Amino acid sequence: MAASNPVFSQCDFHTDWKDEILAVLRQATKPLKKDEVAKKVGKMSGKDVNKYLYKLKDEGKAKQLQKEPPLWASTDASFGEQAGAGRIDGDSPCKSGGSSSNANDVIIEEDTRVASLPYGFLEAAGHLVVGHTLSNGWEKFAGEVGYSLEDIALFRSKGGDNPVKTLITDWQTKREATFGRFIQLMTSMNRADVLGALQKKLEKQICPHVKNLLEQGIKSVEQSTV
C-alpha cells in the first residue's frame, strides 16, 4: 500500500526552504534520504524536510525512487535507479524484473536516461559507424534526433574515427535521450545489428520488459528486410 502524503496547508510552506531542498536534490549525485537532505540544507530536521519533499513531488519537481527507506531525487536527475532502489510500485513495467551482477549497476528500463547507461551502450551504438549507409548510419540517427548538417559535420570533425561517441555524448543531455527512444530509432532505421549488440552488451542489466522490446525490434527489422 502506497504511503500517503503528509497533509499541510499552503501557509505551512516557505518558498525559500523549498527552493533550497530542490537545489540539494539537483546537485546530488545519487538519490537521497530525507535526513541526508536535511543535513545538506543545515537548518531543518528530516521530519520538516519530508513535507517539502512531498510538496515537490506533487509539483512534479521531485520523485520518490524507493519506499523503504524513501529515496528522493529531482525529476530531471540524470542518474539511474540502482538495483536495490526500485521505483514506487505501479510506476514501472519492470518493477518485478531485471537483475544485475553489481549492486551499483543501473537496472535498464525503457525510460532510463542514456547519460546513466554503462559503457556497453556506447560500444553497441558504435556499430552505427561500421558498414553503414547514409540511409541508416550515424548521420541518419543524428538527423532523426534533430541535428543539422552543420552539427553532423562538427561531430565528424571532432569525433575522428568515433563520431558516434561524440554524437551520443551531446545527445544524452537532451530530454528525449532515453534507452527506449534509442531502441525505437534503431528499429525504424532497420539496425538489427545495433539492437543485437545492445542485447548482448547489456543483457544482465536489462529488465524483462525492455528485453522484449529489443527482441520485438530485431524481429520487426528481420521481417521488413525479407
XYZ file of C-alpha atoms in Angstrom:
226
model
C 0.000 0.000 0.000
C 1.450 3.325 -1.072
C 2.342 5.777 1.646
C 0.017 8.750 1.868
C 1.429 12.239 1.533
C 1.588 14.360 4.687
C -1.191 16.958 4.652
C -0.205 20.569 5.241
C -1.871 23.858 4.468
C -0.270 26.177 1.900
C 0.757 28.620 4.624
C 2.940 25.904 6.215
C 5.423 26.159 3.340
C 8.299 28.586 2.919
C 9.277 29.041 -0.714
C 12.935 29.693 0.102
C 13.249 26.427 2.015
C 11.518 24.521 -0.747
C 13.897 26.018 -3.301
C 16.897 25.087 -1.145
C 15.719 21.482 -0.890
C 15.172 21.293 -4.635
C 18.671 22.710 -5.197
C 20.129 19.972 -2.951
C 18.315 17.284 -4.964
C 19.529 18.738 -8.261
C 23.133 18.895 -7.079
C 23.104 15.364 -5.669
C 24.988 12.574 -7.444
C 22.744 9.861 -6.008
C 19.210 9.530 -4.560
C 18.993 10.934 -1.016
C 17.152 10.072 2.198
C 15.227 12.886 3.881
C 17.803 13.072 6.682
C 20.609 13.418 4.117
C 18.721 16.293 2.514
C 18.202 17.896 5.940
C 21.924 17.624 6.718
C 22.834 19.359 3.455
C 20.263 22.131 3.981
C 21.609 22.549 7.501
C 18.664 24.182 9.281
C 15.800 21.698 9.126
C 15.004 18.310 10.614
C 14.309 15.267 8.477
C 10.663 15.470 9.532
C 10.418 19.069 8.320
C 12.168 18.230 5.053
C 9.771 15.359 4.458
C 6.737 17.614 3.931
C 8.648 19.708 1.413
C 9.733 16.596 -0.475
C 6.115 15.503 -0.877
C 5.160 19.026 -1.912
C 7.883 18.995 -4.580
C 6.660 15.585 -5.698
C 3.113 16.937 -6.068
C 4.526 19.795 -8.171
C 6.383 17.349 -10.422
C 9.824 18.624 -9.345
C 10.911 15.645 -7.230
C 10.424 11.896 -7.427
C 10.475 9.136 -4.852
C 12.618 6.265 -6.154
C 12.130 3.855 -3.272
C 9.576 3.392 -0.491
C 11.603 1.796 2.315
C 13.666 3.724 3.158
C 12.357 6.564 0.981
C 14.939 7.803 -1.528
C 14.454 11.108 -3.315
C 15.778 12.796 -6.459
C 14.841 15.721 -8.653
C 12.729 14.759 -11.652
C 15.481 15.896 -14.012
C 18.202 13.814 -12.318
C 20.408 12.072 -14.897
C 21.488 9.152 -12.733
C 19.509 5.928 -12.985
C 17.776 3.885 -10.307
C 20.068 1.361 -8.642
C 19.385 -2.341 -8.436
C 18.284 -2.084 -4.818
C 16.388 1.147 -5.297
C 13.355 0.275 -7.375
C 10.578 2.632 -8.334
C 7.314 3.003 -6.455
C 5.000 0.050 -7.110
C 2.965 0.616 -10.228
C 5.314 3.198 -11.736
C 7.317 0.788 -13.873
C 6.512 -2.264 -16.017
C 9.898 -3.613 -14.871
C 9.245 -3.375 -11.135
C 9.373 -7.136 -10.676
C 12.129 -7.864 -13.164
C 15.696 -7.101 -14.050
C 18.889 -8.249 -12.448
C 22.411 -7.037 -12.071
C 25.691 -8.613 -11.101
C 26.680 -5.438 -9.309
C 24.542 -3.525 -6.806
C 25.790 -0.243 -8.240
C 24.753 -1.046 -11.810
C 21.728 0.574 -13.375
C 18.689 -1.605 -13.989
C 17.890 -0.554 -17.532
C 14.284 0.333 -18.237
C 12.584 1.920 -21.227
C 12.846 5.430 -19.760
C 16.369 5.064 -18.357
C 18.410 8.103 -19.353
C 21.190 7.467 -21.880
C 23.505 9.508 -19.638
C 23.216 6.864 -16.912
C 23.829 3.813 -19.119
C 27.036 1.755 -18.757
C 29.849 1.843 -21.328
C 28.421 -1.204 -23.081
C 25.796 1.074 -24.575
C 28.427 3.186 -26.344
C 30.143 0.046 -27.589
C 26.867 -1.196 -29.081
C 25.986 2.216 -30.525
C 29.416 2.214 -32.171
C 28.045 -0.264 -34.709
C 26.347 2.724 -36.320
C 29.689 3.711 -37.834
C 30.537 0.205 -39.103
C 29.270 -0.837 -42.516
C 26.591 1.837 -42.556
C 24.952 3.753 -45.387
C 23.676 7.323 -45.334
C 20.137 5.951 -45.002
C 20.746 4.043 -41.780
C 24.071 5.161 -40.310
C 25.024 7.538 -37.548
C 24.335 10.589 -39.740
C 20.766 9.388 -40.226
C 20.406 8.902 -36.474
C 21.742 12.413 -35.840
C 19.207 13.876 -38.250
C 16.366 11.905 -36.651
C 17.132 13.396 -33.231
C 17.216 16.953 -34.537
C 20.795 17.738 -35.534
C 21.544 19.845 -38.625
C 24.025 19.072 -41.414
C 26.376 21.584 -39.788
C 26.102 19.735 -36.466
C 26.823 16.429 -38.193
C 29.902 17.881 -39.880
C 31.115 19.090 -36.472
C 30.609 15.636 -34.908
C 32.554 14.131 -37.817
C 35.365 16.618 -37.329
C 35.564 16.285 -33.552
C 34.926 12.557 -33.399
C 37.565 11.382 -35.851
C 37.248 7.602 -36.115
C 34.472 7.559 -33.487
C 31.910 10.284 -34.293
C 29.180 8.199 -32.658
C 30.691 8.738 -29.199
C 30.814 12.497 -29.777
C 27.225 12.476 -31.041
C 25.880 10.368 -28.158
C 27.743 12.473 -25.584
C 25.915 15.534 -26.872
C 22.530 13.852 -27.423
C 22.429 12.376 -23.900
C 21.918 15.878 -22.475
C 18.553 16.166 -24.228
C 15.253 15.267 -22.556
C 14.296 12.671 -25.176
C 17.561 10.743 -24.811
C 16.262 7.530 -23.233
C 17.045 3.890 -23.890
C 13.517 3.299 -25.170
C 13.829 6.137 -27.692
C 17.137 4.723 -28.947
C 15.556 1.290 -29.430
C 12.689 2.897 -31.330
C 15.076 4.726 -33.652
C 17.275 1.695 -34.310
C 14.162 -0.314 -35.183
C 12.891 2.334 -37.615
C 16.384 2.502 -39.181
C 16.486 -1.297 -39.612
C 19.597 -1.637 -37.448
C 19.100 -5.150 -36.099
C 22.878 -5.338 -35.606
C 22.796 -2.469 -33.112
C 19.768 -3.922 -31.316
C 21.539 -7.283 -31.109
C 24.685 -5.630 -29.754
C 22.633 -3.850 -27.087
C 21.060 -7.158 -26.120
C 24.468 -8.819 -25.802
C 26.363 -5.988 -24.090
C 23.651 -5.098 -21.565
C 21.979 -8.485 -21.089
C 22.486 -8.701 -17.319
C 21.106 -5.219 -16.678
C 18.066 -5.069 -18.965
C 14.720 -5.722 -17.306
C 12.309 -8.224 -18.955
C 10.059 -5.555 -20.477
C 12.974 -3.891 -22.268
C 14.385 -7.260 -23.338
C 11.047 -7.911 -25.064
C 11.257 -4.514 -26.805
C 14.686 -5.402 -28.187
C 13.507 -8.815 -29.349
C 10.442 -7.300 -30.999
C 12.625 -4.671 -32.693
C 15.002 -7.298 -34.101
C 12.076 -9.392 -35.323
C 10.460 -6.357 -36.937
C 13.664 -5.478 -38.805
C 14.166 -9.059 -39.981
C 10.604 -9.216 -41.296
C 10.893 -5.876 -43.099
C 14.109 -6.838 -44.864
C 12.986 -10.246 -46.122
